[in-house]
Amino acid sequence: MTDHSTGTDAGATPGTDAPTTEADKATETDKATGGDTTTETDKATGGDTTTETDTTTGTDKVTGADTTTGVDETAGAAALRRRRRRRRTVRIALAVPLLLLVLPVLVALTALRVNYTGDPADGTYTRGKDALWLGHAWVDGRKKDADVSALADRLKDTGVRDLYVHSGPLEHDGTLPASSYPNARWFIAAVHREMPEVRVQAWLGDVLASESPHGMRLERAATRAAVVRSTREILATGFDGVHFDLEPLHSGDRNYLTLLDALHRVTADRNAPLSVAAHQIDPVPGFHSFWGTTTGHPKWWSQKFFGEVARRVDQIAVMSYDTIQPLESTYGGYVAQQTSLALEVTPPTTDLLMGLPFYHENRFGHWNHAETVPAGVRGVRLGLSRTDADRANFGVALYVDFAAEEADWTAYRDGWVR
């Protein structure tokens, strides 16, 4: 800040001429007396030759300067104090909301790190009901017999029972052209030959028009009916089951539940499993509503809605990755929490699978150094140990084959398969 001056020169009184004084008269007398300059005033003052005018003028100068300078200094100090108070007020005003935002985050991260501590219970390993997501190359002609043999070697002595092979996506109207999966019959036969105990499920998905004007609209009965027809058609190809991944699917979507009811009637008639990929569960109640309000993307499901979905399907795989967690320990603690929340509302008759990140990206939502397979496996085992260590219909789902590295497979085998 810069102080402002009034522009007045306090050291002078402009426009003032000194009048004739007694001193002037004394000077004339001096001349007349031949230079005796001692006047009566001089005698009275002991020889002080300062005249009345000089005294007055001098006093004006000194007094005027001292007064103005003192006022300026006092005003400047007051202004400085005001500026400092304003700065303190601004800092406090900024710090309070920042603290209100940061403190809950720090508390949550600390809680997740604590949730990652402890030892998993003995026996919390694979139940032989794990799954692996496979890319589209397995059904569009790019993969050959040698690739299936290599896959069989990879999966030997693991817990993988289900393969979700990408066979879509569905059209926005719910239809599925057969041209989307031209080599499906070959792949199914090859897997059954090389891995007789492994089931091949058609992985079908689409983008929903829940957050943009483009995508599938589940509120349309005709679209849901088309999805059901597409399911019949693809099961007729020879798939052992069907796995749906529709995103972004908002918590409480009744149209989705209606679709699942219709789909389950179809799969049950064919003795085929109906499987779905599920969003994560609210880490605190109502969190999906808060996140949806602030970001427009309510990423999580309520625990109640998760349970409603789980009761309508034969298998549910939680996409427990892309969690925004910054540390390996907080990610592991988060997976432990998600595992417990899912176990609490999933019927024992429904297969519950927890997703593991077999891919490597660095972006908001997924940090490669944090979301690791070892941390995920340990988190799954901790959550299973604390909630239902003996749950039989339980496993992990590995996402995804074409992005996996050798270290991911090693961590899965060492930490979960044993």
Tab-separated table of C-alpha atoms in Angstrom:
chain	number	residue	atom	x	y	z
A	1	MET	CA	0.000	0.000	0.000
A	2	THR	CA	1.121	3.560	-0.680
A	3	ASP	CA	0.353	6.474	1.645
A	4	HIS	CA	-1.217	9.630	-0.004
A	5	SER	CA	0.089	13.186	0.733
A	6	THR	CA	-1.954	16.343	0.798
A	7	GLY	CA	0.744	18.108	-1.285
A	8	THR	CA	1.332	20.826	1.335
A	9	ASP	CA	4.946	21.813	2.120
A	10	ALA	CA	4.900	21.943	5.932
A	11	GLY	CA	8.289	23.724	6.143
A	12	ALA	CA	7.203	27.044	4.616
A	13	THR	CA	4.347	29.519	4.700
A	14	PRO	CA	3.890	30.601	1.097
A	15	GLY	CA	2.835	34.147	0.161
A	16	THR	CA	3.955	35.813	3.504
A	17	ASP	CA	6.134	39.002	3.564
A	18	ALA	CA	7.833	40.050	6.843
A	19	PRO	CA	6.434	43.411	8.102
A	20	THR	CA	8.512	46.249	9.561
A	21	THR	CA	9.244	45.427	13.169
A	22	GLU	CA	10.815	47.048	16.184
A	23	ALA	CA	14.027	45.348	15.135
A	24	ASP	CA	13.957	47.274	11.875
A	25	LYS	CA	13.579	50.477	13.838
A	26	ALA	CA	16.477	49.486	16.031
A	27	THR	CA	18.569	49.064	12.952
A	28	GLU	CA	17.793	52.601	11.898
A	29	THR	CA	18.757	53.731	15.389
A	30	ASP	CA	22.038	51.856	15.091
A	31	LYS	CA	22.838	53.740	11.986
A	32	ALA	CA	21.996	57.028	13.676
A	33	THR	CA	24.108	56.282	16.755
A	34	GLY	CA	27.114	55.213	14.834
A	35	GLY	CA	26.664	51.479	14.945
A	36	ASP	CA	25.625	50.763	18.520
A	37	THR	CA	23.400	47.793	17.769
A	38	THR	CA	22.457	46.948	21.355
A	39	THR	CA	18.795	47.742	21.830
A	40	GLU	CA	16.624	47.669	24.927
A	41	THR	CA	15.307	44.369	23.781
A	42	ASP	CA	18.839	43.033	23.514
A	43	LYS	CA	19.578	44.067	27.015
A	44	ALA	CA	16.433	42.527	28.332
A	45	THR	CA	17.224	39.227	26.631
A	46	GLY	CA	20.882	39.174	27.513
A	47	GLY	CA	22.056	39.897	23.986
A	48	ASP	CA	19.733	37.563	22.068
A	49	THR	CA	19.521	39.173	18.626
A	50	THR	CA	16.592	37.078	17.376
A	51	THR	CA	13.804	39.480	16.528
A	52	GLU	CA	10.158	39.009	17.294
A	53	THR	CA	9.439	38.271	13.638
A	54	ASP	CA	12.269	35.788	13.462
A	55	THR	CA	11.015	34.147	16.616
A	56	THR	CA	7.487	33.994	15.359
A	57	THR	CA	8.480	32.821	11.913
A	58	GLY	CA	10.911	30.312	13.300
A	59	THR	CA	8.282	29.029	15.641
A	60	ASP	CA	5.888	28.703	12.752
A	61	LYS	CA	8.442	26.741	10.814
A	62	VAL	CA	9.357	24.345	13.585
A	63	THR	CA	5.880	23.933	14.966
A	64	GLY	CA	4.345	23.487	11.522
A	65	ALA	CA	6.888	20.841	10.492
A	66	ASP	CA	6.709	18.908	13.740
A	67	THR	CA	2.900	18.871	13.777
A	68	THR	CA	2.485	17.706	10.178
A	69	THR	CA	5.165	15.027	10.439
A	70	GLY	CA	3.637	13.680	13.637
A	71	VAL	CA	0.198	13.476	12.052
A	72	ASP	CA	1.603	11.692	8.993
A	73	GLU	CA	3.502	9.201	11.140
A	74	THR	CA	0.451	8.504	13.287
A	75	ALA	CA	-1.809	8.085	10.266
A	76	GLY	CA	0.743	5.844	8.531
A	77	ALA	CA	1.075	3.609	11.576
A	78	ALA	CA	-2.691	3.305	11.842
A	79	ALA	CA	-2.956	2.452	8.142
A	80	LEU	CA	-0.229	-0.178	8.511
A	81	ARG	CA	-2.085	-1.734	11.423
A	82	ARG	CA	-5.282	-1.782	9.392
A	83	ARG	CA	-3.496	-3.448	6.471
A	84	ARG	CA	-2.028	-6.082	8.754
A	85	ARG	CA	-5.444	-6.760	10.293
A	86	ARG	CA	-6.960	-7.096	6.822
A	87	ARG	CA	-4.238	-9.520	5.773
A	88	ARG	CA	-4.768	-11.621	8.896
A	89	THR	CA	-8.506	-11.640	8.294
A	90	VAL	CA	-8.039	-12.755	4.685
A	91	ARG	CA	-5.618	-15.506	5.726
A	92	ILE	CA	-8.047	-16.790	8.322
A	93	ALA	CA	-10.931	-16.612	5.863
A	94	LEU	CA	-8.951	-18.722	3.394
A	95	ALA	CA	-7.555	-21.125	5.978
A	96	VAL	CA	-10.866	-22.078	7.592
A	97	PRO	CA	-12.583	-23.567	4.515
A	98	LEU	CA	-9.302	-25.146	3.421
A	99	LEU	CA	-8.989	-26.772	6.823
A	100	LEU	CA	-12.591	-27.938	6.639
A	101	LEU	CA	-11.786	-29.619	3.319
A	102	VAL	CA	-8.391	-31.047	4.186
A	103	LEU	CA	-9.083	-32.288	7.703
A	104	PRO	CA	-11.765	-34.858	6.736
A	105	VAL	CA	-9.497	-36.129	3.946
A	106	LEU	CA	-6.597	-36.566	6.355
A	107	VAL	CA	-8.871	-38.340	8.830
A	108	ALA	CA	-10.180	-40.654	6.084
A	109	LEU	CA	-6.689	-41.492	4.819
A	110	THR	CA	-5.518	-42.221	8.347
A	111	ALA	CA	-8.500	-44.513	8.905
A	112	LEU	CA	-7.754	-46.407	5.679
A	113	ARG	CA	-4.114	-46.855	6.643
A	114	VAL	CA	-5.217	-48.264	9.988
A	115	ASN	CA	-7.646	-50.540	8.131
A	116	TYR	CA	-4.667	-51.957	6.233
A	117	THR	CA	-2.955	-53.146	9.423
A	118	GLY	CA	-3.241	-56.554	11.020
A	119	ASP	CA	-2.858	-60.096	9.769
A	120	PRO	CA	-5.283	-61.885	7.431
A	121	ALA	CA	-6.833	-65.064	8.767
A	122	ASP	CA	-5.383	-68.413	7.795
A	123	GLY	CA	-7.102	-69.964	4.829
A	124	THR	CA	-8.188	-66.695	3.214
A	125	TYR	CA	-6.948	-67.705	-0.217
A	126	THR	CA	-8.552	-68.612	-3.531
A	127	ARG	CA	-11.666	-70.741	-3.539
A	128	GLY	CA	-11.173	-71.577	-7.207
A	129	LYS	CA	-13.808	-69.060	-8.306
A	130	ASP	CA	-11.672	-66.230	-9.690
A	131	ALA	CA	-12.218	-64.529	-13.060
A	132	LEU	CA	-10.197	-62.790	-15.770
A	133	TRP	CA	-11.371	-60.052	-18.128
A	134	LEU	CA	-10.157	-60.682	-21.707
A	135	GLY	CA	-9.924	-58.196	-24.593
A	136	HIS	CA	-11.825	-58.298	-27.864
A	137	ALA	CA	-8.915	-59.853	-29.785
A	138	TRP	CA	-9.988	-63.306	-28.596
A	139	VAL	CA	-13.226	-63.249	-30.623
A	140	ASP	CA	-12.430	-61.035	-33.633
A	141	GLY	CA	-9.855	-63.263	-35.348
A	142	ARG	CA	-6.590	-61.866	-34.017
A	143	LYS	CA	-5.902	-64.719	-31.582
A	144	LYS	CA	-4.948	-68.252	-32.683
A	145	ASP	CA	-4.704	-71.740	-31.196
A	146	ALA	CA	-1.206	-71.059	-29.908
A	147	ASP	CA	-2.552	-68.086	-27.954
A	148	VAL	CA	-5.190	-70.248	-26.295
A	149	SER	CA	-2.530	-72.807	-25.359
A	150	ALA	CA	-0.400	-70.056	-23.826
A	151	LEU	CA	-3.419	-68.781	-21.906
A	152	ALA	CA	-4.075	-72.304	-20.609
A	153	ASP	CA	-0.486	-72.528	-19.378
A	154	ARG	CA	-0.848	-69.155	-17.704
A	155	LEU	CA	-4.020	-70.145	-15.864
A	156	LYS	CA	-2.907	-73.627	-14.872
A	157	ASP	CA	-2.961	-74.137	-11.103
A	158	THR	CA	-4.587	-70.758	-10.462
A	159	GLY	CA	-8.055	-70.076	-9.143
A	160	VAL	CA	-9.473	-68.716	-12.432
A	161	ARG	CA	-12.782	-70.356	-13.329
A	162	ASP	CA	-14.447	-67.670	-15.481
A	163	LEU	CA	-13.256	-65.755	-18.535
A	164	TYR	CA	-15.136	-62.544	-19.384
A	165	VAL	CA	-14.297	-62.110	-23.064
A	166	HIS	CA	-15.276	-58.775	-24.586
A	167	SER	CA	-17.913	-59.506	-27.241
A	168	GLY	CA	-19.651	-56.161	-27.645
A	169	PRO	CA	-20.231	-53.378	-27.190
A	170	LEU	CA	-23.990	-53.304	-27.381
A	171	GLU	CA	-25.528	-50.692	-29.609
A	172	HIS	CA	-27.244	-47.833	-27.791
A	173	ASP	CA	-30.607	-49.343	-28.735
A	174	GLY	CA	-29.685	-52.643	-27.070
A	175	THR	CA	-28.998	-54.644	-30.193
A	176	LEU	CA	-25.789	-56.613	-30.790
A	177	PRO	CA	-24.620	-57.376	-34.342
A	178	ALA	CA	-23.250	-60.902	-34.758
A	179	SER	CA	-20.344	-59.308	-36.618
A	180	SER	CA	-19.067	-58.072	-33.255
A	181	TYR	CA	-17.910	-61.559	-32.277
A	182	PRO	CA	-17.152	-63.513	-35.497
A	183	ASN	CA	-14.696	-65.973	-33.908
A	184	ALA	CA	-16.603	-66.607	-30.696
A	185	ARG	CA	-17.473	-70.233	-31.500
A	186	TRP	CA	-13.820	-71.039	-32.247
A	187	PHE	CA	-12.650	-69.450	-28.997
A	188	ILE	CA	-15.277	-71.168	-26.845
A	189	ALA	CA	-14.394	-74.557	-28.336
A	190	ALA	CA	-10.667	-73.945	-27.918
A	191	VAL	CA	-11.045	-72.992	-24.267
A	192	HIS	CA	-13.237	-75.994	-23.515
A	193	ARG	CA	-10.626	-78.216	-25.153
A	194	GLU	CA	-7.609	-76.702	-23.370
A	195	MET	CA	-9.309	-75.766	-20.064
A	196	PRO	CA	-12.394	-77.957	-19.565
A	197	GLU	CA	-13.195	-76.512	-16.121
A	198	VAL	CA	-13.166	-72.896	-17.264
A	199	ARG	CA	-16.361	-71.101	-18.274
A	200	VAL	CA	-16.447	-68.563	-21.108
A	201	GLN	CA	-18.799	-65.655	-20.541
A	202	ALA	CA	-19.703	-62.957	-23.077
A	203	TRP	CA	-18.666	-59.585	-21.704
A	204	LEU	CA	-21.258	-57.062	-22.923
A	205	GLY	CA	-21.343	-53.394	-22.119
A	206	ASP	CA	-22.222	-49.921	-23.262
A	207	VAL	CA	-22.087	-46.309	-22.150
A	208	LEU	CA	-25.302	-45.190	-20.495
A	209	ALA	CA	-26.894	-41.818	-21.184
A	210	SER	CA	-26.967	-41.073	-17.465
A	211	GLU	CA	-24.513	-38.169	-17.580
A	212	SER	CA	-24.675	-37.082	-21.212
A	213	PRO	CA	-27.256	-37.062	-24.011
A	214	HIS	CA	-25.473	-39.921	-25.775
A	215	GLY	CA	-25.646	-43.587	-24.836
A	216	MET	CA	-28.054	-46.358	-23.906
A	217	ARG	CA	-31.284	-45.339	-22.197
A	218	LEU	CA	-32.456	-48.008	-19.796
A	219	GLU	CA	-35.651	-46.094	-19.085
A	220	ARG	CA	-36.887	-47.159	-22.529
A	221	ALA	CA	-38.703	-50.497	-22.408
A	222	ALA	CA	-37.805	-51.166	-26.051
A	223	THR	CA	-34.097	-50.823	-25.262
A	224	ARG	CA	-34.318	-53.229	-22.338
A	225	ALA	CA	-36.223	-55.730	-24.489
A	226	ALA	CA	-33.505	-55.488	-27.160
A	227	VAL	CA	-30.815	-56.224	-24.559
A	228	VAL	CA	-32.721	-59.343	-23.513
A	229	ARG	CA	-32.957	-60.506	-27.149
A	230	SER	CA	-29.257	-59.865	-27.666
A	231	THR	CA	-28.534	-62.002	-24.603
A	232	ARG	CA	-30.553	-64.896	-26.009
A	233	GLU	CA	-28.714	-64.635	-29.293
A	234	ILE	CA	-25.219	-64.587	-27.839
A	235	LEU	CA	-25.944	-67.467	-25.479
A	236	ALA	CA	-27.085	-69.441	-28.519
A	237	THR	CA	-23.562	-69.005	-29.879
A	238	GLY	CA	-22.305	-71.303	-27.144
A	239	PHE	CA	-21.213	-68.963	-24.361
A	240	ASP	CA	-21.459	-70.436	-20.882
A	241	GLY	CA	-22.784	-67.203	-19.395
A	242	VAL	CA	-23.082	-63.472	-19.879
A	243	HIS	CA	-21.321	-60.660	-18.002
A	244	PHE	CA	-22.708	-57.115	-18.156
A	245	ASP	CA	-20.807	-53.876	-17.594
A	246	LEU	CA	-23.032	-50.827	-18.103
A	247	GLU	CA	-21.535	-47.505	-17.043
A	248	PRO	CA	-21.978	-44.969	-15.547
A	249	LEU	CA	-24.790	-46.643	-13.661
A	250	HIS	CA	-26.216	-44.486	-10.905
A	251	SER	CA	-27.191	-45.839	-7.519
A	252	GLY	CA	-30.894	-46.617	-7.198
A	253	ASP	CA	-31.558	-47.083	-10.937
A	254	ARG	CA	-34.816	-49.049	-10.915
A	255	ASN	CA	-34.720	-49.569	-14.679
A	256	TYR	CA	-31.458	-51.481	-14.266
A	257	LEU	CA	-33.045	-53.728	-11.654
A	258	THR	CA	-35.974	-54.370	-13.990
A	259	LEU	CA	-33.526	-55.318	-16.745
A	260	LEU	CA	-31.679	-57.721	-14.438
A	261	ASP	CA	-34.937	-59.453	-13.524
A	262	ALA	CA	-35.700	-60.023	-17.198
A	263	LEU	CA	-32.144	-61.150	-17.989
A	264	HIS	CA	-32.068	-63.619	-15.108
A	265	ARG	CA	-35.156	-65.359	-16.423
A	266	VAL	CA	-33.325	-65.919	-19.711
A	267	THR	CA	-30.041	-67.127	-18.186
A	268	ALA	CA	-31.783	-69.363	-15.646
A	269	ASP	CA	-33.671	-71.120	-18.462
A	270	ARG	CA	-30.318	-71.972	-20.036
A	271	ASN	CA	-28.598	-72.819	-16.752
A	272	ALA	CA	-26.121	-70.043	-17.512
A	273	PRO	CA	-24.722	-67.600	-14.930
A	274	LEU	CA	-25.776	-63.965	-15.042
A	275	SER	CA	-22.794	-61.860	-14.011
A	276	VAL	CA	-22.365	-58.094	-13.624
A	277	ALA	CA	-19.569	-55.633	-12.974
A	278	ALA	CA	-20.505	-53.406	-10.047
A	279	HIS	CA	-19.536	-49.937	-8.919
A	280	GLN	CA	-17.855	-49.454	-5.555
A	281	ILE	CA	-19.941	-48.990	-2.426
A	282	ASP	CA	-20.237	-45.694	-0.526
A	283	PRO	CA	-17.240	-45.542	1.844
A	284	VAL	CA	-19.506	-43.466	4.079
A	285	PRO	CA	-23.305	-43.444	3.803
A	286	GLY	CA	-24.616	-41.092	1.136
A	287	PHE	CA	-21.207	-40.386	-0.366
A	288	HIS	CA	-22.465	-41.007	-3.912
A	289	SER	CA	-24.967	-38.162	-3.459
A	290	PHE	CA	-22.266	-35.762	-2.260
A	291	TRP	CA	-19.897	-36.742	-5.064
A	292	GLY	CA	-22.639	-36.502	-7.664
A	293	THR	CA	-23.597	-33.014	-6.493
A	294	THR	CA	-20.015	-31.727	-6.527
A	295	THR	CA	-18.715	-33.470	-9.657
A	296	GLY	CA	-21.744	-34.558	-11.657
A	297	HIS	CA	-20.535	-38.168	-11.490
A	298	PRO	CA	-21.966	-40.178	-8.550
A	299	LYS	CA	-19.338	-42.893	-8.864
A	300	TRP	CA	-20.422	-45.032	-5.915
A	301	TRP	CA	-23.503	-47.116	-5.127
A	302	SER	CA	-25.269	-47.180	-1.812
A	303	GLN	CA	-24.767	-50.431	0.073
A	304	LYS	CA	-28.524	-51.013	-0.110
A	305	PHE	CA	-28.555	-50.748	-3.909
A	306	PHE	CA	-25.501	-53.020	-4.173
A	307	GLY	CA	-27.407	-55.644	-2.200
A	308	GLU	CA	-30.440	-55.275	-4.475
A	309	VAL	CA	-28.245	-55.946	-7.505
A	310	ALA	CA	-26.425	-58.861	-5.842
A	311	ARG	CA	-29.719	-60.601	-5.082
A	312	ARG	CA	-30.708	-60.531	-8.750
A	313	VAL	CA	-27.587	-62.096	-10.255
A	314	ASP	CA	-25.448	-65.217	-9.909
A	315	GLN	CA	-22.134	-63.399	-9.815
A	316	ILE	CA	-21.108	-59.837	-9.016
A	317	ALA	CA	-17.611	-58.432	-9.574
A	318	VAL	CA	-16.717	-55.205	-7.785
A	319	MET	CA	-14.570	-52.834	-9.852
A	320	SER	CA	-12.353	-52.117	-6.854
A	321	TYR	CA	-9.821	-50.034	-8.757
A	322	ASP	CA	-9.752	-46.428	-10.005
A	323	THR	CA	-10.222	-45.482	-6.365
A	324	ILE	CA	-8.389	-42.092	-6.252
A	325	GLN	CA	-6.223	-43.462	-3.427
A	326	PRO	CA	-2.771	-41.826	-3.221
A	327	LEU	CA	-0.879	-44.520	-1.297
A	328	GLU	CA	-0.520	-48.275	-1.450
A	329	SER	CA	-1.539	-48.539	2.192
A	330	THR	CA	-4.677	-46.437	1.763
A	331	TYR	CA	-5.603	-48.402	-1.370
A	332	GLY	CA	-5.230	-51.691	0.502
A	333	GLY	CA	-7.273	-50.325	3.401
A	334	TYR	CA	-9.930	-49.123	0.978
A	335	VAL	CA	-10.161	-52.557	-0.699
A	336	ALA	CA	-10.480	-54.168	2.736
A	337	GLN	CA	-13.368	-51.827	3.504
A	338	GLN	CA	-15.052	-52.474	0.143
A	339	THR	CA	-14.718	-56.216	0.623
A	340	SER	CA	-16.425	-56.029	4.012
A	341	LEU	CA	-19.211	-53.757	2.741
A	342	ALA	CA	-19.904	-56.085	-0.195
A	343	LEU	CA	-19.855	-59.246	1.925
A	344	GLU	CA	-22.383	-57.739	4.327
A	345	VAL	CA	-25.111	-57.467	1.669
A	346	THR	CA	-24.247	-60.164	-0.892
A	347	PRO	CA	-26.228	-63.392	-0.446
A	348	PRO	CA	-24.023	-66.442	0.243
A	349	THR	CA	-25.479	-68.049	-2.881
A	350	THR	CA	-24.134	-65.266	-5.121
A	351	ASP	CA	-20.482	-65.351	-6.182
A	352	LEU	CA	-18.765	-62.177	-4.950
A	353	LEU	CA	-15.535	-61.209	-6.721
A	354	MET	CA	-13.275	-58.277	-5.875
A	355	GLY	CA	-11.466	-56.646	-8.794
A	356	LEU	CA	-7.658	-56.416	-8.921
A	357	PRO	CA	-5.822	-53.920	-11.170
A	358	PHE	CA	-3.815	-55.820	-13.787
A	359	TYR	CA	-3.114	-52.576	-15.649
A	360	HIS	CA	-0.751	-49.662	-15.237
A	361	GLU	CA	-1.779	-46.037	-15.690
A	362	ASN	CA	-1.077	-42.744	-13.975
A	363	ARG	CA	-3.991	-40.331	-14.034
A	364	PHE	CA	-6.482	-38.813	-11.650
A	365	GLY	CA	-8.401	-41.666	-10.107
A	366	HIS	CA	-5.713	-44.300	-10.607
A	367	TRP	CA	-2.119	-44.027	-9.432
A	368	ASN	CA	0.054	-46.907	-10.504
A	369	HIS	CA	2.278	-46.689	-7.426
A	370	ALA	CA	-0.755	-46.933	-5.128
A	371	GLU	CA	-3.149	-49.376	-6.790
A	372	THR	CA	-0.983	-52.480	-6.855
A	373	VAL	CA	-1.901	-56.152	-6.950
A	374	PRO	CA	-0.083	-56.940	-3.665
A	375	ALA	CA	-1.987	-54.188	-1.843
A	376	GLY	CA	-5.265	-55.284	-3.432
A	377	VAL	CA	-4.763	-58.934	-2.492
A	378	ARG	CA	-3.863	-58.070	1.081
A	379	GLY	CA	-6.888	-55.762	1.324
A	380	VAL	CA	-9.192	-58.508	0.016
A	381	ARG	CA	-7.833	-60.995	2.545
A	382	LEU	CA	-8.185	-58.511	5.416
A	383	GLY	CA	-11.785	-57.685	4.518
A	384	LEU	CA	-12.649	-61.353	4.079
A	385	SER	CA	-10.992	-62.227	7.404
A	386	ARG	CA	-12.904	-59.582	9.342
A	387	THR	CA	-16.325	-60.182	7.808
A	388	ASP	CA	-16.836	-63.751	6.595
A	389	ALA	CA	-13.570	-65.695	6.416
A	390	ASP	CA	-15.336	-68.928	5.445
A	391	ARG	CA	-17.411	-67.516	2.578
A	392	ALA	CA	-17.241	-70.180	-0.124
A	393	ASN	CA	-18.617	-68.256	-3.111
A	394	PHE	CA	-15.873	-65.667	-3.157
A	395	GLY	CA	-12.928	-64.752	-5.374
A	396	VAL	CA	-11.024	-62.043	-7.213
A	397	ALA	CA	-11.394	-60.756	-10.770
A	398	LEU	CA	-8.298	-59.714	-12.708
A	399	TYR	CA	-8.575	-56.672	-15.000
A	400	VAL	CA	-7.302	-57.024	-17.737
A	401	ASP	CA	-5.290	-59.626	-19.718
A	402	PHE	CA	-3.775	-57.376	-22.398
A	403	ALA	CA	-2.366	-54.855	-19.886
A	404	ALA	CA	-1.066	-57.333	-17.313
A	405	GLU	CA	2.628	-57.581	-16.482
A	406	GLU	CA	4.514	-60.558	-15.143
A	407	ALA	CA	4.750	-58.933	-11.711
A	408	ASP	CA	0.939	-58.802	-11.543
A	409	TRP	CA	0.640	-62.543	-12.142
A	410	THR	CA	3.372	-63.256	-9.620
A	411	ALA	CA	1.673	-61.135	-6.952
A	412	TYR	CA	-1.651	-62.848	-7.624
A	413	ARG	CA	-0.111	-66.313	-7.321
A	414	ASP	CA	2.016	-65.535	-4.278
A	415	GLY	CA	-0.571	-63.539	-2.377
A	416	TRP	CA	-3.850	-65.252	-3.260
A	417	VAL	CA	-3.318	-68.634	-4.910
A	418	ARG	CA	-0.425	-69.963	-2.780
